[in-house]
């Protein structure tokens, strides 16, 4: 084909030999730790410095540039074309994200929102400060929940509470007897049994 530029045969031979050697040792080299979406198996691409390949986030910005778009270099000869393509990809990705959000159940959407709340954007210092604030809020809520739990009652306190309840019951019974009609049938006699007879005899010691 006229006008087609090809490398010298020596360069092609050297490149082919280098690829042959790499492919012969490929099964011994580290692999990307991510899993393939199509097969569910471990990715077979060579990893970058962070342990994953280019396709699985190996070039994802870290630190202060985390979760920010990567723009083409201004000095690149095709910077304008790359910028247009990048903006188009971002717009397409945002539309797809909105479609996924619309199909989520309330539980899935709550989990999605929580994931993003726990991983806010910003500088590393800002993210660390927000993480500390979330941890402090969680600790405060845990302490408040513990303070609302019922405390165990000692035997002495339980006995006093039981005596108080008996005295309250006696007072209510005596008050009802005092307000009873005068012409009510008399219950005087040796068989008379009043509410005070049911009271624990030890309670009378309270009155001296």
Short mmCIF file of C-alpha atoms in Angstrom, two decimals:
data_model
loop_
_atom_site.label_atom_id
_atom_site.label_comp_id
_atom_site.label_asym_id
_atom_site.label_seq_id
_atom_site.Cartn_x
_atom_site.Cartn_y
_atom_site.Cartn_z
CA UNK A 1 0.00 0.00 0.00
CA UNK A 2 1.43 3.33 -1.11
CA UNK A 3 2.41 5.73 1.63
CA UNK A 4 2.31 3.14 4.39
CA UNK A 5 5.18 3.45 6.84
CA UNK A 6 6.66 0.24 8.21
CA UNK A 7 9.42 -0.40 10.71
CA UNK A 8 12.69 -1.84 9.54
CA UNK A 9 12.75 -5.65 9.47
CA UNK A 10 15.38 -5.72 12.22
CA UNK A 11 13.09 -3.77 14.58
CA UNK A 12 10.16 -6.02 13.79
CA UNK A 13 12.26 -9.12 14.48
CA UNK A 14 13.53 -7.69 17.78
CA UNK A 15 10.01 -6.80 18.90
CA UNK A 16 8.67 -10.21 17.97
CA UNK A 17 11.44 -11.93 19.91
CA UNK A 18 10.80 -9.77 22.97
CA UNK A 19 7.08 -10.58 22.87
CA UNK A 20 7.83 -14.27 22.52
CA UNK A 21 10.01 -14.23 25.63
CA UNK A 22 7.43 -12.28 27.63
CA UNK A 23 4.60 -14.60 26.60
CA UNK A 24 6.70 -17.63 27.56
CA UNK A 25 7.03 -16.26 31.10
CA UNK A 26 3.56 -14.69 31.28
CA UNK A 27 2.07 -17.44 33.44
CA UNK A 28 4.77 -16.82 36.06
CA UNK A 29 4.22 -13.07 36.27
CA UNK A 30 1.84 -11.33 38.68
CA UNK A 31 -1.68 -10.79 37.42
CA UNK A 32 -4.30 -8.15 38.03
CA UNK A 33 -6.16 -8.95 41.27
CA UNK A 34 -9.53 -7.83 39.85
CA UNK A 35 -12.16 -10.24 38.53
CA UNK A 36 -13.53 -10.21 35.02
CA UNK A 37 -17.18 -9.19 34.72
CA UNK A 38 -17.79 -11.61 31.87
CA UNK A 39 -16.15 -14.77 33.23
CA UNK A 40 -15.94 -14.10 36.97
CA UNK A 41 -12.32 -15.32 36.90
CA UNK A 42 -9.23 -13.38 37.85
CA UNK A 43 -8.11 -10.88 35.24
CA UNK A 44 -5.13 -12.05 33.22
CA UNK A 45 -3.68 -8.62 32.43
CA UNK A 46 -0.41 -7.47 33.91
CA UNK A 47 -0.93 -5.26 36.98
CA UNK A 48 0.29 -1.74 37.50
CA UNK A 49 1.87 -0.39 40.70
CA UNK A 50 -1.41 -0.59 42.67
CA UNK A 51 -2.00 -4.26 41.84
CA UNK A 52 -4.66 -3.85 39.14
CA UNK A 53 -4.37 -3.39 35.41
CA UNK A 54 -5.20 -0.40 33.26
CA UNK A 55 -8.72 -1.69 32.62
CA UNK A 56 -9.55 -2.20 36.32
CA UNK A 57 -8.44 1.12 37.75
CA UNK A 58 -4.68 0.97 37.54
CA UNK A 59 -4.56 4.55 36.34
CA UNK A 60 -7.24 5.84 38.71
CA UNK A 61 -5.95 9.02 40.38
CA UNK A 62 -5.04 8.79 44.04
CA UNK A 63 -4.65 11.28 46.87
CA UNK A 64 -5.93 14.78 46.13
CA UNK A 65 -6.92 13.76 42.59
CA UNK A 66 -9.02 10.79 43.70
CA UNK A 67 -12.48 10.62 42.12
CA UNK A 68 -11.65 13.38 39.63
CA UNK A 69 -11.74 13.10 35.81
CA UNK A 70 -8.44 12.73 34.01
CA UNK A 71 -7.97 15.32 31.30
CA UNK A 72 -5.60 15.05 28.31
CA UNK A 73 -2.33 16.91 28.32
CA UNK A 74 -2.56 20.39 26.88
CA UNK A 75 0.64 19.89 24.92
CA UNK A 76 -0.63 16.77 23.15
CA UNK A 77 -1.09 17.27 19.39
CA UNK A 78 -4.61 15.80 19.54
CA UNK A 79 -5.58 17.36 22.90
CA UNK A 80 -8.77 18.91 21.51
CA UNK A 81 -10.01 15.64 20.06
CA UNK A 82 -9.24 13.80 23.30
CA UNK A 83 -11.01 16.47 25.33
CA UNK A 84 -14.17 16.20 23.23
CA UNK A 85 -14.11 12.41 23.49
CA UNK A 86 -13.56 12.59 27.24
CA UNK A 87 -16.49 14.97 27.76
CA UNK A 88 -18.67 12.72 25.63
CA UNK A 89 -17.71 9.69 27.71
CA UNK A 90 -18.45 11.53 30.95
CA UNK A 91 -21.86 12.57 29.69
CA UNK A 92 -22.67 9.04 28.57
CA UNK A 93 -21.52 7.65 31.91
CA UNK A 94 -23.71 10.10 33.83
CA UNK A 95 -26.77 9.09 31.81
CA UNK A 96 -26.07 5.42 32.50
CA UNK A 97 -25.64 6.16 36.20
CA UNK A 98 -28.99 7.95 36.35
CA UNK A 99 -30.66 4.95 34.70
CA UNK A 100 -29.13 2.59 37.26
CA UNK A 101 -30.27 4.82 40.11
CA UNK A 102 -33.82 4.89 38.75
CA UNK A 103 -33.95 1.06 38.75
CA UNK A 104 -32.64 0.68 42.31
CA UNK A 105 -34.86 -0.46 45.15
CA UNK A 106 -35.10 1.75 48.26
CA UNK A 107 -32.65 -0.54 50.08
CA UNK A 108 -30.16 -0.46 47.20
CA UNK A 109 -30.42 3.31 46.91
CA UNK A 110 -29.84 3.70 50.66
CA UNK A 111 -26.72 1.52 50.42
CA UNK A 112 -25.55 3.52 47.40
CA UNK A 113 -25.98 6.84 49.20
CA UNK A 114 -24.25 5.51 52.32
CA UNK A 115 -21.28 4.34 50.26
CA UNK A 116 -20.82 7.82 48.82
CA UNK A 117 -21.31 9.50 52.21
CA UNK A 118 -18.58 7.31 53.65
CA UNK A 119 -16.24 8.14 50.76
CA UNK A 120 -16.52 11.89 50.14
CA UNK A 121 -14.36 13.67 47.60
CA UNK A 122 -11.72 16.23 48.55
CA UNK A 123 -8.12 16.30 49.64
CA UNK A 124 -6.74 13.51 51.84
CA UNK A 125 -6.79 15.87 54.85
CA UNK A 126 -10.44 16.76 54.24
CA UNK A 127 -11.44 13.11 53.86
CA UNK A 128 -9.55 12.18 57.04
CA UNK A 129 -11.30 14.97 58.97
CA UNK A 130 -14.72 13.82 57.76
CA UNK A 131 -13.88 10.23 58.68
CA UNK A 132 -12.91 11.29 62.21
CA UNK A 133 -16.14 13.28 62.53
CA UNK A 134 -18.20 10.25 61.45
CA UNK A 135 -16.38 8.05 63.96
CA UNK A 136 -16.98 10.55 66.76
CA UNK A 137 -20.67 10.71 65.89
CA UNK A 138 -20.92 6.92 65.93
CA UNK A 139 -19.20 6.76 69.32
CA UNK A 140 -21.53 9.43 70.74
CA UNK A 141 -24.61 7.56 69.50
CA UNK A 142 -23.31 4.32 71.03
CA UNK A 143 -22.74 5.98 74.41
CA UNK A 144 -26.20 7.54 74.35
CA UNK A 145 -27.78 4.18 73.53
CA UNK A 146 -25.94 2.58 76.45
CA UNK A 147 -27.15 5.29 78.84
CA UNK A 148 -30.75 4.56 77.83
CA UNK A 149 -30.50 0.86 78.69
CA UNK A 150 -32.14 -0.17 82.01
CA UNK A 151 -29.63 -0.62 84.78
CA UNK A 152 -29.69 -3.77 86.96
CA UNK A 153 -31.51 -3.31 90.29
CA UNK A 154 -29.84 -4.51 93.48
CA UNK A 155 -31.61 -6.79 95.96
CA UNK A 156 -31.92 -3.98 98.53
CA UNK A 157 -33.53 -1.62 96.05
CA UNK A 158 -35.89 -4.35 94.84
CA UNK A 159 -36.99 -5.04 98.44
CA UNK A 160 -37.65 -1.35 99.09
CA UNK A 161 -39.64 -1.07 95.87
CA UNK A 162 -41.75 -4.07 96.90
CA UNK A 163 -42.44 -2.49 100.31
CA UNK A 164 -43.39 0.79 98.68
CA UNK A 165 -45.82 -1.00 96.38
CA UNK A 166 -47.41 -2.80 99.35
CA UNK A 167 -47.78 0.48 101.25
CA UNK A 168 -49.33 2.14 98.23
CA UNK A 169 -51.80 -0.73 97.92
CA UNK A 170 -52.66 -0.45 101.64
CA UNK A 171 -53.18 3.28 101.40
CA UNK A 172 -55.50 2.84 98.45
CA UNK A 173 -57.49 0.17 100.29
CA UNK A 174 -57.78 2.25 103.48
CA UNK A 175 -58.84 5.26 101.46
CA UNK A 176 -61.54 3.27 99.74
CA UNK A 177 -62.79 1.95 103.11
CA UNK A 178 -62.90 5.45 104.58
CA UNK A 179 -65.08 6.75 101.76
CA UNK A 180 -67.48 3.78 101.82
CA UNK A 181 -71.20 4.53 102.70
CA UNK A 182 -72.03 4.42 106.41
CA UNK A 183 -75.05 2.13 105.88
CA UNK A 184 -72.95 -0.50 104.22
CA UNK A 185 -73.31 -3.96 105.81
CA UNK A 186 -71.12 -4.27 108.85
CA UNK A 187 -68.32 -6.78 108.70
CA UNK A 188 -67.40 -6.45 112.39
CA UNK A 189 -66.81 -9.65 114.18
CA UNK A 190 -64.20 -12.24 114.73
CA UNK A 191 -64.16 -13.10 111.02
CA UNK A 192 -63.48 -9.53 109.89
CA UNK A 193 -60.56 -9.40 107.45
CA UNK A 194 -59.29 -6.01 106.34
CA UNK A 195 -56.64 -5.03 103.79
CA UNK A 196 -54.20 -4.23 106.56
CA UNK A 197 -54.23 -7.91 107.54
CA UNK A 198 -52.61 -8.78 104.18
CA UNK A 199 -49.74 -6.37 104.76
CA UNK A 200 -46.32 -7.70 105.55
CA UNK A 201 -45.92 -7.38 109.36
CA UNK A 202 -42.42 -6.02 108.90
CA UNK A 203 -43.84 -2.93 107.19
CA UNK A 204 -45.49 -1.75 110.41
CA UNK A 205 -42.01 -1.16 111.80
CA UNK A 206 -41.74 1.76 109.38
CA UNK A 207 -44.39 3.60 111.38
CA UNK A 208 -42.60 2.96 114.68
#
